[in-house]
Amino acid sequence: MDPHPITGQLFPSPVPPGTGWPADPADADTPVAHTEQEVRRLAKEVSGIPELDARVSVCRSCPRLVAWRESVATQGRRAAFADQPYWGRPGPSFGDPDASVLIVGLAPAANGTNRTGRMFTGDRSGDWLYAALFRAGYASQPLSWASGDGLELRDVRIVAAVRCAPPANKPTTDEKRTCGHWLDRDVELAAPGLRSMLALGSIGWDAALGAARRLGWQVPRPKPRFGHGAETLLHTPEGHAVRLLGSYHVSQQNTFTGKLTEAMLDAVIARL
Ligand code: SF4
């Protein structure tokens, strides 16, 4: 049995198929950010996505979120998952490292990514998103229940405005600004081959526009408004056009109430 690096919880090694976590992107030499300035510096330094994912996965820069993600992982586990180990760390990006499409989510769910260690995995939001990506040919399977489930993405990579599960799914302005430096680097590394971005919800939309501005891209003024199906064109400093599309978030609040239907989500994804 190996202890979890953060929670100390014991879990079987090797992890049984269909359960468990992704291979840990970090190792003992991965630098750990403790402040916004360190996030900015450590993000800027990385030359590739694996290194960026590793640094994200050990970040401890937002005290409130570090405390929350780890308390859920150790004491606040949902009853249905009480016998499972929780990741309890930031969610690194997931998908094709050479993707021409980036999906920008809000933040990990406390019992989803914060449990499984993979974006949109192990919760209802993920069921919706991956089913739609499967229908569109971007995902190898429609379900995503654990990091060891064999799911692969083609030409899509999933990132988020904030990488740690926030209480009530509400990150603060400071937390969004701090984590934005990781997102900036994700977008910057993707930029040479990037065709489009899909922002899930208004927080994902604002995060994508904020990253584009900070990277010196041309962003239309006044600020493009978020809405389901909203679309705007961004231009990198090299003049490369990147389409930004908005969708209502795939949260249960929207999918259970019919605010977001499968047809609505499919229609936006088809425009990527
Ligand atoms: Fe680090 Fe982002 Fe998590 Fe804050 S939210 S601790 S910046 S990974």
CSV table of N, CA and C in Angstrom, one decimal, residues 126-216:
chain,number,residue,atom,x,y,z
A,126,GLY,N,-19.6,15.7,-15.9
A,126,GLY,CA,-18.8,14.9,-16.8
A,126,GLY,C,-19.6,14.0,-17.7
A,127,ASP,N,-20.6,13.4,-17.1
A,127,ASP,CA,-21.4,12.5,-18.0
A,127,ASP,C,-22.0,13.2,-19.2
A,128,TRP,N,-22.4,14.5,-18.9
A,128,TRP,CA,-23.0,15.3,-20.0
A,128,TRP,C,-21.9,15.7,-21.0
A,129,LEU,N,-20.8,16.2,-20.5
A,129,LEU,CA,-19.8,16.7,-21.4
A,129,LEU,C,-19.2,15.6,-22.2
A,130,TYR,N,-18.8,14.5,-21.6
A,130,TYR,CA,-18.1,13.5,-22.4
A,130,TYR,C,-19.0,12.8,-23.4
A,131,ALA,N,-20.3,12.6,-23.0
A,131,ALA,CA,-21.3,12.1,-23.9
A,131,ALA,C,-21.4,12.9,-25.2
A,132,ALA,N,-21.4,14.3,-25.0
A,132,ALA,CA,-21.4,15.2,-26.1
A,132,ALA,C,-20.1,15.1,-26.9
A,133,LEU,N,-19.0,15.0,-26.2
A,133,LEU,CA,-17.7,15.0,-27.0
A,133,LEU,C,-17.6,13.6,-27.7
A,134,PHE,N,-18.2,12.6,-27.2
A,134,PHE,CA,-18.2,11.3,-27.9
A,134,PHE,C,-19.1,11.4,-29.1
A,135,ARG,N,-20.3,12.0,-29.0
A,135,ARG,CA,-21.1,12.1,-30.2
A,135,ARG,C,-20.5,12.9,-31.3
A,136,ALA,N,-19.6,13.9,-30.9
A,136,ALA,CA,-19.0,14.7,-31.9
A,136,ALA,C,-17.7,14.1,-32.4
A,137,GLY,N,-17.3,13.0,-31.8
A,137,GLY,CA,-16.0,12.3,-32.3
A,137,GLY,C,-14.8,12.8,-31.6
A,138,TYR,N,-14.9,13.6,-30.5
A,138,TYR,CA,-13.7,14.0,-29.8
A,138,TYR,C,-13.3,13.1,-28.7
A,139,ALA,N,-14.2,12.2,-28.2
A,139,ALA,CA,-13.9,11.3,-27.1
A,139,ALA,C,-14.1,9.9,-27.5
A,140,SER,N,-13.2,9.0,-26.9
A,140,SER,CA,-13.2,7.6,-27.3
A,140,SER,C,-14.4,6.8,-26.7
A,141,GLN,N,-15.1,7.4,-25.7
A,141,GLN,CA,-16.2,6.7,-25.0
A,141,GLN,C,-17.1,7.8,-24.4
A,142,PRO,N,-18.4,7.5,-24.2
A,142,PRO,CA,-19.3,8.5,-23.7
A,142,PRO,C,-19.2,8.6,-22.2
A,143,LEU,N,-18.6,7.7,-21.5
A,143,LEU,CA,-18.6,7.7,-20.0
A,143,LEU,C,-17.3,8.0,-19.4
A,144,SER,N,-17.3,8.6,-18.3
A,144,SER,CA,-16.0,9.0,-17.6
A,144,SER,C,-16.3,8.9,-16.1
A,145,TRP,N,-15.9,7.7,-15.6
A,145,TRP,CA,-16.2,7.5,-14.2
A,145,TRP,C,-15.0,7.4,-13.3
A,146,ALA,N,-13.8,7.1,-13.9
A,146,ALA,CA,-12.6,7.1,-13.0
A,146,ALA,C,-11.4,7.3,-14.0
A,147,SER,N,-10.3,7.7,-13.4
A,147,SER,CA,-9.1,8.0,-14.2
A,147,SER,C,-8.6,6.8,-14.9
A,148,GLY,N,-8.9,5.6,-14.4
A,148,GLY,CA,-8.4,4.4,-15.1
A,148,GLY,C,-9.4,3.8,-16.0
A,149,ASP,N,-10.4,4.6,-16.5
A,149,ASP,CA,-11.5,4.0,-17.3
A,149,ASP,C,-11.2,3.9,-18.8
A,150,GLY,N,-10.0,4.4,-19.2
A,150,GLY,CA,-9.6,4.2,-20.6
A,150,GLY,C,-10.0,5.3,-21.5
A,151,LEU,N,-10.7,6.3,-21.0
A,151,LEU,CA,-11.1,7.4,-21.9
A,151,LEU,C,-10.0,8.2,-22.5
A,152,GLU,N,-10.1,8.5,-23.8
A,152,GLU,CA,-9.1,9.3,-24.4
A,152,GLU,C,-9.8,10.4,-25.2
A,153,LEU,N,-9.2,11.5,-25.3
A,153,LEU,CA,-9.7,12.6,-26.1
A,153,LEU,C,-8.8,12.9,-27.3
A,154,ARG,N,-9.5,13.2,-28.4
A,154,ARG,CA,-8.8,13.5,-29.7
A,154,ARG,C,-9.0,15.0,-30.0
A,155,ASP,N,-7.9,15.7,-30.1
A,155,ASP,CA,-8.0,17.1,-30.6
A,155,ASP,C,-8.6,18.0,-29.6
A,156,VAL,N,-8.9,17.6,-28.4
A,156,VAL,CA,-9.5,18.4,-27.4
A,156,VAL,C,-8.7,18.3,-26.1
A,157,ARG,N,-8.5,19.4,-25.4
A,157,ARG,CA,-7.9,19.4,-24.1
A,157,ARG,C,-8.7,20.2,-23.2
A,158,ILE,N,-8.9,19.7,-21.9
A,158,ILE,CA,-9.8,20.4,-21.0
A,158,ILE,C,-9.0,21.1,-19.9
A,159,VAL,N,-9.2,22.4,-19.7
A,159,VAL,CA,-8.6,23.2,-18.7
A,159,VAL,C,-9.7,23.8,-17.8
A,160,ALA,N,-9.3,24.7,-16.9
A,160,ALA,CA,-10.3,25.3,-16.1
A,160,ALA,C,-9.9,26.7,-15.6
A,161,ALA,N,-10.8,27.5,-15.2
A,161,ALA,CA,-10.5,28.8,-14.7
A,161,ALA,C,-9.8,28.7,-13.4
A,162,VAL,N,-10.2,27.7,-12.6
A,162,VAL,CA,-9.7,27.5,-11.2
A,162,VAL,C,-9.5,26.0,-11.1
A,163,ARG,N,-8.4,25.5,-10.6
A,163,ARG,CA,-8.0,24.1,-10.6
A,163,ARG,C,-8.3,23.3,-9.3
A,164,CYS,N,-8.7,24.1,-8.3
A,164,CYS,CA,-9.1,23.4,-7.0
A,164,CYS,C,-10.6,23.5,-6.8
A,165,ALA,N,-11.2,22.5,-6.2
A,165,ALA,CA,-12.6,22.6,-5.9
A,165,ALA,C,-12.9,23.7,-4.9
A,166,PRO,N,-13.7,24.6,-5.2
A,166,PRO,CA,-14.1,25.7,-4.3
A,166,PRO,C,-15.4,25.4,-3.5
A,167,PRO,N,-15.5,25.8,-2.3
A,167,PRO,CA,-16.7,25.7,-1.5
A,167,PRO,C,-17.9,26.3,-2.3
A,168,ALA,N,-19.0,25.6,-2.4
A,168,ALA,CA,-20.2,26.1,-3.1
A,168,ALA,C,-19.9,26.4,-4.6
A,169,ASN,N,-18.8,25.8,-5.1
A,169,ASN,CA,-18.5,26.1,-6.5
A,169,ASN,C,-18.2,27.5,-6.8
A,170,LYS,N,-17.8,28.3,-5.8
A,170,LYS,CA,-17.7,29.7,-6.0
A,170,LYS,C,-16.3,30.2,-5.6
A,171,PRO,N,-15.4,30.2,-6.6
A,171,PRO,CA,-14.0,30.8,-6.3
A,171,PRO,C,-14.1,32.3,-6.1
A,172,THR,N,-13.2,32.8,-5.3
A,172,THR,CA,-13.2,34.3,-5.1
A,172,THR,C,-12.4,34.9,-6.2
A,173,THR,N,-12.5,36.3,-6.3
A,173,THR,CA,-11.8,37.0,-7.3
A,173,THR,C,-10.3,36.8,-7.2
A,174,ASP,N,-9.8,36.8,-6.0
A,174,ASP,CA,-8.4,36.6,-5.8
A,174,ASP,C,-8.0,35.2,-6.3
A,175,GLU,N,-8.8,34.2,-6.0
A,175,GLU,CA,-8.5,32.8,-6.4
A,175,GLU,C,-8.5,32.7,-7.9
A,176,LYS,N,-9.4,33.3,-8.6
A,176,LYS,CA,-9.5,33.3,-10.0
A,176,LYS,C,-8.3,34.0,-10.6
A,177,ARG,N,-7.9,35.1,-10.0
A,177,ARG,CA,-6.7,35.8,-10.6
A,177,ARG,C,-5.5,35.0,-10.4
A,178,THR,N,-5.3,34.4,-9.2
A,178,THR,CA,-4.1,33.6,-9.0
A,178,THR,C,-4.0,32.4,-9.9
A,179,CYS,N,-5.1,31.7,-10.0
A,179,CYS,CA,-5.1,30.5,-10.9
A,179,CYS,C,-5.0,30.8,-12.4
A,180,GLY,N,-5.4,32.1,-12.7
A,180,GLY,CA,-5.4,32.5,-14.1
A,180,GLY,C,-4.0,32.4,-14.7
A,181,HIS,N,-3.0,32.5,-13.9
A,181,HIS,CA,-1.6,32.4,-14.5
A,181,HIS,C,-1.4,31.0,-15.0
A,182,TRP,N,-1.9,29.9,-14.4
A,182,TRP,CA,-1.8,28.6,-15.0
A,182,TRP,C,-2.6,28.5,-16.3
A,183,LEU,N,-3.7,29.1,-16.3
A,183,LEU,CA,-4.6,29.1,-17.5
A,183,LEU,C,-3.8,29.9,-18.6
A,184,ASP,N,-3.3,31.0,-18.3
A,184,ASP,CA,-2.5,31.8,-19.3
A,184,ASP,C,-1.5,30.9,-20.0
A,185,ARG,N,-0.8,30.1,-19.2
A,185,ARG,CA,0.3,29.3,-19.8
A,185,ARG,C,-0.3,28.2,-20.7
A,186,ASP,N,-1.4,27.6,-20.2
A,186,ASP,CA,-2.1,26.6,-20.9
A,186,ASP,C,-2.5,27.1,-22.3
A,187,VAL,N,-3.1,28.3,-22.3
A,187,VAL,CA,-3.5,28.9,-23.6
A,187,VAL,C,-2.3,29.2,-24.5
A,188,GLU,N,-1.3,29.8,-23.8
A,188,GLU,CA,-0.1,30.2,-24.6
A,188,GLU,C,0.5,29.0,-25.2
A,189,LEU,N,0.6,27.9,-24.5
A,189,LEU,CA,1.3,26.7,-25.1
A,189,LEU,C,0.4,26.1,-26.2
A,190,ALA,N,-0.9,26.2,-26.1
A,190,ALA,CA,-1.8,25.7,-27.1
A,190,ALA,C,-1.9,26.5,-28.3
A,191,ALA,N,-1.6,27.8,-28.2
A,191,ALA,CA,-1.9,28.9,-29.2
A,191,ALA,C,-1.4,28.5,-30.6
A,192,PRO,N,-0.2,28.0,-30.8
A,192,PRO,CA,0.3,27.8,-32.2
A,192,PRO,C,-0.7,27.0,-33.0
A,193,GLY,N,-1.3,26.0,-32.4
A,193,GLY,CA,-2.2,25.1,-33.2
A,193,GLY,C,-3.7,25.3,-32.8
A,194,LEU,N,-4.0,26.3,-32.1
A,194,LEU,CA,-5.3,26.5,-31.6
A,194,LEU,C,-6.3,27.0,-32.6
A,195,ARG,N,-7.5,26.3,-32.7
A,195,ARG,CA,-8.5,26.7,-33.6
A,195,ARG,C,-9.7,27.4,-32.9
A,196,SER,N,-10.0,26.8,-31.7
A,196,SER,CA,-11.2,27.4,-31.0
A,196,SER,C,-11.1,27.0,-29.6
A,197,MET,N,-11.9,27.7,-28.8
A,197,MET,CA,-12.1,27.5,-27.4
A,197,MET,C,-13.6,27.4,-27.0
A,198,LEU,N,-13.9,26.5,-26.2
A,198,LEU,CA,-15.3,26.4,-25.7
A,198,LEU,C,-15.3,26.8,-24.2
A,199,ALA,N,-16.0,27.9,-23.9
A,199,ALA,CA,-16.1,28.3,-22.5
A,199,ALA,C,-17.4,27.8,-21.9
A,200,LEU,N,-17.3,27.1,-20.8
A,200,LEU,CA,-18.4,26.6,-20.1
A,200,LEU,C,-18.9,27.5,-19.0
A,201,GLY,N,-20.0,28.2,-19.2
A,201,GLY,CA,-20.4,29.2,-18.2
A,201,GLY,C,-19.7,30.5,-18.3
A,202,SER,N,-20.3,31.5,-17.6
A,202,SER,CA,-19.7,32.8,-17.7
A,202,SER,C,-18.3,32.9,-17.0
A,203,ILE,N,-18.1,32.1,-16.0
A,203,ILE,CA,-16.7,32.2,-15.4
A,203,ILE,C,-15.7,31.6,-16.4
A,204,GLY,N,-16.0,30.6,-17.1
A,204,GLY,CA,-15.1,30.1,-18.1
A,204,GLY,C,-14.9,31.1,-19.3
A,205,TRP,N,-16.0,31.8,-19.6
A,205,TRP,CA,-15.9,32.8,-20.7
A,205,TRP,C,-15.0,33.9,-20.3
A,206,ASP,N,-15.2,34.4,-19.0
A,206,ASP,CA,-14.4,35.6,-18.6
A,206,ASP,C,-12.9,35.1,-18.4
A,207,ALA,N,-12.7,33.9,-18.0
A,207,ALA,CA,-11.4,33.4,-17.8
A,207,ALA,C,-10.7,33.3,-19.2
A,208,ALA,N,-11.4,32.8,-20.2
A,208,ALA,CA,-10.8,32.7,-21.5
A,208,ALA,C,-10.4,34.1,-22.1
A,209,LEU,N,-11.4,35.0,-21.9
A,209,LEU,CA,-11.1,36.4,-22.4
A,209,LEU,C,-9.9,37.0,-21.6
A,210,GLY,N,-9.9,36.8,-20.3
A,210,GLY,CA,-8.9,37.4,-19.5
A,210,GLY,C,-7.5,36.8,-19.9
A,211,ALA,N,-7.4,35.5,-20.1
A,211,ALA,CA,-6.2,34.9,-20.6
A,211,ALA,C,-5.7,35.5,-21.9
A,212,ALA,N,-6.7,35.7,-22.8
A,212,ALA,CA,-6.3,36.2,-24.1
A,212,ALA,C,-5.8,37.6,-24.0
A,213,ARG,N,-6.4,38.4,-23.2
A,213,ARG,CA,-6.0,39.8,-23.0
A,213,ARG,C,-4.6,39.9,-22.4
A,214,ARG,N,-4.4,39.1,-21.4
A,214,ARG,CA,-3.1,39.1,-20.7
A,214,ARG,C,-1.9,38.6,-21.6
A,215,LEU,N,-2.3,37.7,-22.6
A,215,LEU,CA,-1.3,37.2,-23.5
A,215,LEU,C,-1.1,38.2,-24.7
A,216,GLY,N,-1.8,39.3,-24.7
A,216,GLY,CA,-1.6,40.3,-25.7
A,216,GLY,C,-2.4,40.0,-27.0
